[in-house]
Short mmCIF file of C-alpha atoms (C1' of nucleotides) in Angstrom, two decimals:
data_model
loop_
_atom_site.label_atom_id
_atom_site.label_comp_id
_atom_site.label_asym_id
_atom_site.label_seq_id
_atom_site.Cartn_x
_atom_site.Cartn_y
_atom_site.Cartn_z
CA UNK N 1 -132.88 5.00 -145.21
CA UNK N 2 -130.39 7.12 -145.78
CA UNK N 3 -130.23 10.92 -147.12
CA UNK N 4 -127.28 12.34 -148.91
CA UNK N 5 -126.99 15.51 -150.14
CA UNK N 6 -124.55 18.22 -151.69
CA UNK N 7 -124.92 22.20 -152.01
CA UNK N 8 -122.27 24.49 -153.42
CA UNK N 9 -123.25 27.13 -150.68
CA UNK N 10 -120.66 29.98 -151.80
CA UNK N 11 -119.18 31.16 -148.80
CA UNK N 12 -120.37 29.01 -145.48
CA UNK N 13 -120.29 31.69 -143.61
CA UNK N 14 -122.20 34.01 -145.96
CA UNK N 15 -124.50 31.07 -145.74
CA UNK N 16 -124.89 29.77 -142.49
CA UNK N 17 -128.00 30.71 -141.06
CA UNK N 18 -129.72 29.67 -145.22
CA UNK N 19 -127.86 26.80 -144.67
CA UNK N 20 -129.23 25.84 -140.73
CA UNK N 21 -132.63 26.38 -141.96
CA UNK N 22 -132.29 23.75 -145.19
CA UNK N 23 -130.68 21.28 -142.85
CA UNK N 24 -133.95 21.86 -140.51
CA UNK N 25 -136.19 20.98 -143.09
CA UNK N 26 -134.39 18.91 -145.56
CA UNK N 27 -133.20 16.69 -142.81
CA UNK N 28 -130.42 14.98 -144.53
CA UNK N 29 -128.44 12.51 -142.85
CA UNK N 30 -125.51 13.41 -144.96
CA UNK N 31 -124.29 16.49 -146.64
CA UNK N 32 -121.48 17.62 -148.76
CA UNK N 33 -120.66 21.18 -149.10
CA UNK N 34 -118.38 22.95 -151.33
CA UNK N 35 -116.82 26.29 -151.66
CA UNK N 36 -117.10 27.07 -148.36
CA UNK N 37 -114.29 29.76 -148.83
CA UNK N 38 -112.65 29.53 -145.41
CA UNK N 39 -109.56 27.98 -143.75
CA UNK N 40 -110.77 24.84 -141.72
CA UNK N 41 -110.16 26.70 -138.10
CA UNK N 42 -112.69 29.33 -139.51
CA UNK N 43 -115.38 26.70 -140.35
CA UNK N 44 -118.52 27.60 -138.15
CA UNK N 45 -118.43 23.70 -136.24
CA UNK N 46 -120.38 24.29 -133.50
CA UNK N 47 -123.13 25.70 -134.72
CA UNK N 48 -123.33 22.50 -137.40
CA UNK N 49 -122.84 20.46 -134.42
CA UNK N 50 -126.18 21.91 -132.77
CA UNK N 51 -127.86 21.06 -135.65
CA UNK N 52 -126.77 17.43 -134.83
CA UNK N 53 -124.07 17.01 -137.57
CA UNK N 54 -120.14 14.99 -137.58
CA UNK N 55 -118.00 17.77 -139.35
CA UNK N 56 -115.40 17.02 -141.65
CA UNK N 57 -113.71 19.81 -142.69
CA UNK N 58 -111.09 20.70 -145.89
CA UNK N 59 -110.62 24.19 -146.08
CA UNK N 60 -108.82 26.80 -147.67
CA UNK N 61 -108.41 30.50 -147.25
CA UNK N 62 -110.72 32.57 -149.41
CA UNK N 63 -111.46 30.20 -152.38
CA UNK N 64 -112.79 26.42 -152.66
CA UNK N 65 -113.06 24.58 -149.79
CA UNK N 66 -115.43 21.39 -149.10
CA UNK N 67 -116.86 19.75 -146.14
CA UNK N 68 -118.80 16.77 -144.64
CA UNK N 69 -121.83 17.09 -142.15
CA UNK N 70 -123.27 13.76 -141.37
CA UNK N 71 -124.97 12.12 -138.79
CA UNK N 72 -123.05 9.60 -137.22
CA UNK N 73 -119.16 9.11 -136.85
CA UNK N 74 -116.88 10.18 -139.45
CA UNK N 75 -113.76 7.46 -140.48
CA UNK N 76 -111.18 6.92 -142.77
CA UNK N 77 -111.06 10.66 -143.43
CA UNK N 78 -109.08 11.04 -146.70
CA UNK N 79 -107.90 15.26 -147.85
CA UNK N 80 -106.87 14.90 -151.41
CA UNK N 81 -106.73 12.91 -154.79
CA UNK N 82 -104.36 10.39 -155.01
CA UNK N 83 -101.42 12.27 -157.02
CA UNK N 84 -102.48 15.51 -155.91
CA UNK N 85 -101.29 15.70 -152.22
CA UNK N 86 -99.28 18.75 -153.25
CA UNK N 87 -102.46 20.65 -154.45
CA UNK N 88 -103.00 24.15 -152.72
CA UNK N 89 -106.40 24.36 -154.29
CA UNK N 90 -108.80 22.27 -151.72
CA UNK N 91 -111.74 20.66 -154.06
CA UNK N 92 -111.52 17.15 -152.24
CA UNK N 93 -112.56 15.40 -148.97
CA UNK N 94 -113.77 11.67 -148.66
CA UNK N 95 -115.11 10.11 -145.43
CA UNK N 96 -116.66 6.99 -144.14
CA UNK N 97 -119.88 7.16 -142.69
CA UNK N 98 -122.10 4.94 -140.33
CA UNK N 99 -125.69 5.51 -140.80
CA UNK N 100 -127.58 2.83 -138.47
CA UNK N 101 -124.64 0.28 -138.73
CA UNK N 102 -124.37 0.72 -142.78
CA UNK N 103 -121.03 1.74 -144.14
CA UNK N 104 -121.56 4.90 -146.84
CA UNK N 105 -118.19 6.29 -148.22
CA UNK N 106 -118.87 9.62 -149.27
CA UNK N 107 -116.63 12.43 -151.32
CA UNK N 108 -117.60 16.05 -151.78
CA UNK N 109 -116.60 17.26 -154.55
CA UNK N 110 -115.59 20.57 -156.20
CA UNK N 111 -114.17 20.19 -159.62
CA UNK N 112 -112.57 22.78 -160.68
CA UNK N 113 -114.38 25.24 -163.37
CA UNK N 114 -112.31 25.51 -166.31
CA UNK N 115 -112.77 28.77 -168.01
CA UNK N 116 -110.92 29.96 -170.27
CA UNK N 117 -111.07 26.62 -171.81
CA UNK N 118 -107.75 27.94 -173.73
CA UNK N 119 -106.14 28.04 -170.69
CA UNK N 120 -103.91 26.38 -168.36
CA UNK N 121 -107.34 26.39 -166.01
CA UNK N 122 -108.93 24.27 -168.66
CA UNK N 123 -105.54 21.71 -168.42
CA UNK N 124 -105.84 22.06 -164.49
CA UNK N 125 -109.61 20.82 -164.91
CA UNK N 126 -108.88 17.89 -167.40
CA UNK N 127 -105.92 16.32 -165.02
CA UNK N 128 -107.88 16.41 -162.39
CA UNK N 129 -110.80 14.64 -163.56
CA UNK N 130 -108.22 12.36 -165.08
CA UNK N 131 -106.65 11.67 -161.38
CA UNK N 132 -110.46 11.26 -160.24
CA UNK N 133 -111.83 8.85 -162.62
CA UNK N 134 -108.43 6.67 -161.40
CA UNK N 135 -109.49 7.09 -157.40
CA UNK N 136 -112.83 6.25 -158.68
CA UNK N 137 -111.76 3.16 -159.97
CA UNK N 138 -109.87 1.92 -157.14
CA UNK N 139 -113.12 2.91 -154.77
CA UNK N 140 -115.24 0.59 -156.91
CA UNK N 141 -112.69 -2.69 -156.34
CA UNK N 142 -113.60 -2.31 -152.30
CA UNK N 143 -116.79 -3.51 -152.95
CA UNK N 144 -118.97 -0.84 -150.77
CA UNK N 145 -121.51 1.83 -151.47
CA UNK N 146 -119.62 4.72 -152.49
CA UNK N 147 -121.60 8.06 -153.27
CA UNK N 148 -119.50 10.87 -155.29
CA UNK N 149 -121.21 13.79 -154.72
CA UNK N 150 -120.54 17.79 -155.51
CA UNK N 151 -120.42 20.11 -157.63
CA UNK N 152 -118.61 18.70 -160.87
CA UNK N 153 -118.95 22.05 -163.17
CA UNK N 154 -120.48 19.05 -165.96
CA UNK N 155 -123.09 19.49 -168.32
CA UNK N 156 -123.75 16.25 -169.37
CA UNK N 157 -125.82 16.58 -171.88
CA UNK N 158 -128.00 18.59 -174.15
CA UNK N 159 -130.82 18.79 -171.63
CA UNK N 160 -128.93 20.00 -168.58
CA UNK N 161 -128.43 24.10 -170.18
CA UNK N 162 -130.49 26.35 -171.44
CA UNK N 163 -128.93 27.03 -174.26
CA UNK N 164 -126.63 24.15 -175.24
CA UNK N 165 -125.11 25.79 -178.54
CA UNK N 166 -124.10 28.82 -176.81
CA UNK N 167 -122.66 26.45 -173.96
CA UNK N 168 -121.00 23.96 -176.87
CA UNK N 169 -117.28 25.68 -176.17
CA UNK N 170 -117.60 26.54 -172.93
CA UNK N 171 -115.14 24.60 -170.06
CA UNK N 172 -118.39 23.23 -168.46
CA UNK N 173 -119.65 21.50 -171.74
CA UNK N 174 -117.10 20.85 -173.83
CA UNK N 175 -116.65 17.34 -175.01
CA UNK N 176 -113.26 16.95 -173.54
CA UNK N 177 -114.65 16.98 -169.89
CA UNK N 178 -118.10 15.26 -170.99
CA UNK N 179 -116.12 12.46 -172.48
CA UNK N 180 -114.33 12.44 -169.14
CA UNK N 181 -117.51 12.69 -167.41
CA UNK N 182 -118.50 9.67 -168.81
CA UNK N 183 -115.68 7.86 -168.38
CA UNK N 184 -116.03 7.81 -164.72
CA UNK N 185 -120.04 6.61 -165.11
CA UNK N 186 -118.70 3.65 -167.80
CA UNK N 187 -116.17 2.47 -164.65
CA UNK N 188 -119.56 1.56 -163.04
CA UNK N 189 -120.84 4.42 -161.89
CA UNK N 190 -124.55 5.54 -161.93
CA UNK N 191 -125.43 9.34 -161.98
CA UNK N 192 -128.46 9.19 -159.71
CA UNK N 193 -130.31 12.22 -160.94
CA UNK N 194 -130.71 11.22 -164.56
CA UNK N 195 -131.19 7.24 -163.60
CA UNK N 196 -134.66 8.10 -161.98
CA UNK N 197 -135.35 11.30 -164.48
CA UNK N 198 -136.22 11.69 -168.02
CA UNK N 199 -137.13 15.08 -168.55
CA UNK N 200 -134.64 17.75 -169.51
CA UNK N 201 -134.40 21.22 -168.28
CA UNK N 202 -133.83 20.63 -164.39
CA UNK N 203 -130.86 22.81 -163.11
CA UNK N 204 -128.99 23.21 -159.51
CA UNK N 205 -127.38 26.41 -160.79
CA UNK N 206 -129.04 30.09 -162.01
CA UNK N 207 -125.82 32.63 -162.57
CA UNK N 208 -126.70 35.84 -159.92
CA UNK N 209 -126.61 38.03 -163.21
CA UNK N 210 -129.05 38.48 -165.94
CA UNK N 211 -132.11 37.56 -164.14
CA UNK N 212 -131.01 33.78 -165.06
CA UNK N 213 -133.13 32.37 -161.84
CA UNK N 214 -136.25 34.70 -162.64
CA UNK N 215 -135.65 33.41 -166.51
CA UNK N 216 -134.98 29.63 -166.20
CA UNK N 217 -131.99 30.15 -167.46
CA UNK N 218 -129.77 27.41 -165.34
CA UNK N 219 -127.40 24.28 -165.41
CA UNK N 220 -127.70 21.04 -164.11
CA UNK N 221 -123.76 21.04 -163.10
CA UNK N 222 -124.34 19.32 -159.10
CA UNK N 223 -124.23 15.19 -159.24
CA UNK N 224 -124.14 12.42 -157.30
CA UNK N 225 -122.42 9.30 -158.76
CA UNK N 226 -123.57 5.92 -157.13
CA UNK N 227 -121.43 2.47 -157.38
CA UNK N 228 -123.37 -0.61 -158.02
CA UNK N 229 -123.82 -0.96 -154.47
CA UNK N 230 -125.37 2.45 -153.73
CA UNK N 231 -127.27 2.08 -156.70
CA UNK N 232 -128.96 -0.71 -155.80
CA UNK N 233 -129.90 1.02 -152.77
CA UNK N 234 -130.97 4.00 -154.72
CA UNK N 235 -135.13 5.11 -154.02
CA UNK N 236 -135.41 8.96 -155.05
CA UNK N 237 -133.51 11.75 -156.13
CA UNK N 238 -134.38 15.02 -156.64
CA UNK N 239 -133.33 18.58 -156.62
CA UNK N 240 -134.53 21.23 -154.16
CA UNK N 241 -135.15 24.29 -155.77
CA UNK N 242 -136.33 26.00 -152.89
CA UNK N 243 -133.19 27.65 -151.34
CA UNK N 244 -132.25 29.04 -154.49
CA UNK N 245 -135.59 31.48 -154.34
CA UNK N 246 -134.29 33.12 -150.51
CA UNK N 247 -133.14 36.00 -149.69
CA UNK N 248 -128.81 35.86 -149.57
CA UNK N 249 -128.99 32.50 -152.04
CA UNK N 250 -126.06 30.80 -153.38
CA UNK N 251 -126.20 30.56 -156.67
CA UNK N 252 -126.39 26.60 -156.22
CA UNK N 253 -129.48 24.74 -155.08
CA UNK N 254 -128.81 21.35 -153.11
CA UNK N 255 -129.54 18.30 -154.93
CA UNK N 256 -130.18 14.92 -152.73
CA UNK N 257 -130.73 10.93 -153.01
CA UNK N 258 -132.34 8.84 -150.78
CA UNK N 259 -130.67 5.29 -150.19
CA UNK N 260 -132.98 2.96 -148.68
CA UNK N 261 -131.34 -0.87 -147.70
"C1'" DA F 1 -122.51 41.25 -173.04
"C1'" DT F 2 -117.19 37.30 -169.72
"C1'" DG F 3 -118.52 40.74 -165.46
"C1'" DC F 4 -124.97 42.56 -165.63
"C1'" DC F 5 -124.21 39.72 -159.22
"C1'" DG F 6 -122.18 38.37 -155.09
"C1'" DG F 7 -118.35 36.87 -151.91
"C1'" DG F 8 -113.51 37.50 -149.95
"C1'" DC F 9 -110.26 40.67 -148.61
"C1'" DG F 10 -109.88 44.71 -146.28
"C1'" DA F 11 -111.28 49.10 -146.18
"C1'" DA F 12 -111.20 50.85 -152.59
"C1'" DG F 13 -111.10 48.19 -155.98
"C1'" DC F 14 -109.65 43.87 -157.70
"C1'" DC F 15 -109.85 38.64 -158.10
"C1'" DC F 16 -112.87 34.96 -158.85
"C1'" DG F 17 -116.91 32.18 -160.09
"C1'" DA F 18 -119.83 29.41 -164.27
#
DNA sequence: ATGCCGGGCGAAGCCCGA
């Protein structure tokens, strides 16, 4: 059995010592983090590497950032989208991983957000979804379970925001980017969450402002996207609400999936 | 109510997130 799990921590190193004590008693075998907001150098490794974790590492100074803890050897370590090696903004990492002689490959994700959806951010957003949905194809024709995971800034649906008709024309919800949402699930991909849960109004993000924790008032914006192989693998998913309610929270709450041979 | 909170940067106030 294997554990996989991603967390938009905001800021690793804001996060660190919220982020030791979820590994301690999550236990996941894998984990993809994004916006980790530091250069690579600046990533704190060896304390992840007490905890018993392979680090991967794509950094950036001050903004995005993702990375890969797992445990067991990291291979085929990829940095960027196809088409988008020129990209200063870093949202992508993708890694092989053995867990107990099983081959995982595993992306983390941060896509970017969007807003002003009248904006050149919004174009930004829709290209590179475009340029994912293509690596996502070509992932699917080798065959092996691949697990996209991250933080996609997607509502899919109705169900995943409190308020869907003040979300309708917002960059996380409108149909441009849910059409292109789904475009990468009708390639093949399963969105594990959803798959194994019917009932609407479960979110891995409360804003900081507004009370929108203490108030429900969230978005289920976090996935993890299974090919057939993974899927068929796939035993539970669920999201842990728990590190969302401590003291120096992200604003994210870790979602995870269990893959069990 | 797009800036109510929180982080980075850098040492005050601005940029950014979703």
């Amino acid at each position: 059995m294997a554990k996989i799990a991603t967390w938009n921590v905001n800021s690793v190193k804001a996060r660190l010592p919220n982020v030791l004590d979820w590994l301690r008693a999550a236990e996941p075998d894998i984990v993809c983090l994004q916006e980790i907001k530091c250069v690579s150098d600046a990533f704190p490794r060896l304390e992840i590497e007490d905890a018993g974790y392979s680090v991967a590492v794509h950094g950036q100074k001050t903004y995005n950032g993702v990375a890969i803890l797992a445990r067991g050897n990291l291979e085929d370590v990829r940095e960027d989208l196809p088409g988008m090696d020129g990209d200063e903004q870093a949202r992508y990492l993708e890694v092989a991983v053995d867990i107990g002689g099983r081959m995982v490959r595993v992306a983390s994700i941060y896509l970017p957000n969007g807003n002003p959806a009248d904006s050149e951010k919004f174009t930004y957003k829709l290209g590179w979804m475009d340029r994912l949905r293509d690596h996502a194809a070509e992932l699917l024709a080798l065959e092996e379970s691949v697990v996209l995971a991250g933080d996609f800034n997607v509502i899919p649906e109705d169900g995943d925001v409190y308020d869907p008709d003040g979300w309708r024309e917002d960059a996380l919800f409108r149909m441009e980017v849910r059409r292109r949402f789904r475009s990468i699930l009708n390639l093949g991909y399963t969105e594990a969450y959803r798959t194994l849960h019917r009932e609407i109004g479960r979110y891995t993000f409360w804003d900081y402002q507004g009370g929108a924790w203490q108030k429900g008032f969230g978005l289920r914006i976090d996935h993890l996207l299974l090919s057939p192989q993974a899927t068929d693998m796939l035993e539970a998913c669920d999201i842990d609400t728990a590190p969302r309610g401590k003291p120096k929270a992200s604003d994210h709450t870790p979602i995870w999936c269990t893959l069990t041979p």
